[in-house]
Amino acid sequence: MPNKLVRLLAVTAAATAAVILPGQATAAPLTAQLTIEATTIETSLVGPVTVSGTATVTITQFRVNPNGQLVAVVSLSGTASSTIPGGSVNVTVSSARVVLQARVDANCSAGTVTIRLNAVAQLDATVTVTRGGKVETFEIAESFRLGGSLSFSATTDEQRALICEISHLLQTRASQKALADKLNTLLTL
């Protein structure tokens, strides 16, 4: 009888621990490298300069814009630069909140989601122009064309099941709101 009681207590303790301390796999944040396409900016030291570069974005939320399009709200940081005779021009963007158009593909059998992002975004940036020992630093608000994609591969059964649900929504042309809800759930796993 004592052995049965010990086993019962052990099973009860294990079940209680599973309820109190559930194991939860977390996905790495959905991040991507985007291209900052060639953009001409004005500088007082050297005149107009065309810069380009890259930005890292981390998706914080998906939603549907007033036009019914799926968009990704992201945190963006990056640099665009150009070499000029005798110097350089660097444009730095830090922790900007940007809304990008998002196109999603999901492959249930592979357990992958691919998200293509693009936008023309108005960004506040710091410009540093260095030429012939002179340095000019100033702030700008400029429109930059951004584009790129990211892929996410499931690492848990829960993520794989969610990706299959996303794939089904895409195949059945379900509402963009339903798709945004599933993608937001993916951000939390």
PDB file of C-alpha atoms in Angstrom, residues 30-37 55-66 68-77 93 96-104 115-123 143-150 176 180 183:
ATOM      1  CA  LEU A  30      11.381  37.391 -36.767  1.00  0.00           C
ATOM      2  CA  THR A  31      14.167  39.567 -38.130  1.00  0.00           C
ATOM      3  CA  ALA A  32      15.357  40.365 -41.622  1.00  0.00           C
ATOM      4  CA  GLN A  33      17.953  42.346 -43.479  1.00  0.00           C
ATOM      5  CA  LEU A  34      16.299  44.811 -45.849  1.00  0.00           C
ATOM      6  CA  THR A  35      17.900  46.798 -48.620  1.00  0.00           C
ATOM      7  CA  ILE A  36      17.783  50.576 -48.411  1.00  0.00           C
ATOM      8  CA  GLU A  37      17.597  51.359 -52.108  1.00  0.00           C
ATOM      9  CA  ALA A  55      18.664  47.845 -42.360  1.00  0.00           C
ATOM     10  CA  THR A  56      17.784  45.205 -39.806  1.00  0.00           C
ATOM     11  CA  VAL A  57      14.099  44.926 -39.006  1.00  0.00           C
ATOM     12  CA  THR A  58      12.381  43.028 -36.212  1.00  0.00           C
ATOM     13  CA  ILE A  59       8.690  42.366 -36.722  1.00  0.00           C
ATOM     14  CA  THR A  60       6.674  43.373 -33.664  1.00  0.00           C
ATOM     15  CA  GLN A  61       3.138  42.965 -35.028  1.00  0.00           C
ATOM     16  CA  PHE A  62       1.071  42.108 -38.095  1.00  0.00           C
ATOM     17  CA  ARG A  63      -2.150  43.945 -38.871  1.00  0.00           C
ATOM     18  CA  VAL A  64      -4.449  44.927 -41.717  1.00  0.00           C
ATOM     19  CA  ASN A  65      -4.236  48.529 -42.935  1.00  0.00           C
ATOM     20  CA  PRO A  66      -7.309  50.609 -43.889  1.00  0.00           C
ATOM     21  CA  GLY A  68      -7.291  45.800 -46.445  1.00  0.00           C
ATOM     22  CA  GLN A  69      -3.606  44.948 -46.997  1.00  0.00           C
ATOM     23  CA  LEU A  70      -1.510  42.854 -44.629  1.00  0.00           C
ATOM     24  CA  VAL A  71       1.280  44.931 -43.104  1.00  0.00           C
ATOM     25  CA  ALA A  72       4.084  44.293 -40.639  1.00  0.00           C
ATOM     26  CA  VAL A  73       4.927  46.782 -37.925  1.00  0.00           C
ATOM     27  CA  VAL A  74       8.692  46.655 -37.428  1.00  0.00           C
ATOM     28  CA  SER A  75      11.513  48.185 -35.462  1.00  0.00           C
ATOM     29  CA  LEU A  76      14.210  49.278 -37.925  1.00  0.00           C
ATOM     30  CA  SER A  77      17.862  50.244 -37.541  1.00  0.00           C
ATOM     31  CA  VAL A  93      18.618  55.244 -38.636  1.00  0.00           C
ATOM     32  CA  ALA A  96      12.521  53.596 -36.101  1.00  0.00           C
ATOM     33  CA  ARG A  97       8.974  52.208 -36.032  1.00  0.00           C
ATOM     34  CA  VAL A  98       7.922  51.497 -39.609  1.00  0.00           C
ATOM     35  CA  VAL A  99       4.928  49.840 -41.274  1.00  0.00           C
ATOM     36  CA  LEU A 100       5.852  47.634 -44.259  1.00  0.00           C
ATOM     37  CA  GLN A 101       3.638  45.834 -46.739  1.00  0.00           C
ATOM     38  CA  ALA A 102       3.897  42.084 -46.160  1.00  0.00           C
ATOM     39  CA  ARG A 103       3.365  39.206 -48.581  1.00  0.00           C
ATOM     40  CA  VAL A 104       3.311  35.787 -46.977  1.00  0.00           C
ATOM     41  CA  ILE A 115       7.541  36.989 -45.658  1.00  0.00           C
ATOM     42  CA  ARG A 116       8.425  39.575 -48.308  1.00  0.00           C
ATOM     43  CA  LEU A 117       8.509  43.136 -46.984  1.00  0.00           C
ATOM     44  CA  ASN A 118       8.609  46.444 -48.839  1.00  0.00           C
ATOM     45  CA  ALA A 119       7.661  50.086 -48.433  1.00  0.00           C
ATOM     46  CA  VAL A 120       8.606  53.648 -49.064  1.00  0.00           C
ATOM     47  CA  ALA A 121       9.120  54.853 -45.503  1.00  0.00           C
ATOM     48  CA  GLN A 122       9.670  58.330 -44.120  1.00  0.00           C
ATOM     49  CA  LEU A 123      12.606  57.946 -41.723  1.00  0.00           C
ATOM     50  CA  SER A 143      11.734  58.894 -47.775  1.00  0.00           C
ATOM     51  CA  PHE A 144      13.661  55.670 -48.327  1.00  0.00           C
ATOM     52  CA  ARG A 145      12.565  52.669 -50.410  1.00  0.00           C
ATOM     53  CA  LEU A 146      12.980  49.458 -48.387  1.00  0.00           C
ATOM     54  CA  GLY A 147      12.691  45.832 -49.503  1.00  0.00           C
ATOM     55  CA  GLY A 148      13.664  42.297 -48.565  1.00  0.00           C
ATOM     56  CA  SER A 149      12.385  39.031 -47.166  1.00  0.00           C
ATOM     57  CA  LEU A 150      12.759  36.637 -44.284  1.00  0.00           C
ATOM     58  CA  GLN A 176      -6.293  39.231 -44.091  1.00  0.00           C
ATOM     59  CA  ALA A 180      -2.643  38.621 -39.296  1.00  0.00           C
ATOM     60  CA  LEU A 183       1.059  35.467 -37.791  1.00  0.00           C
TER      61      LEU A 183
END
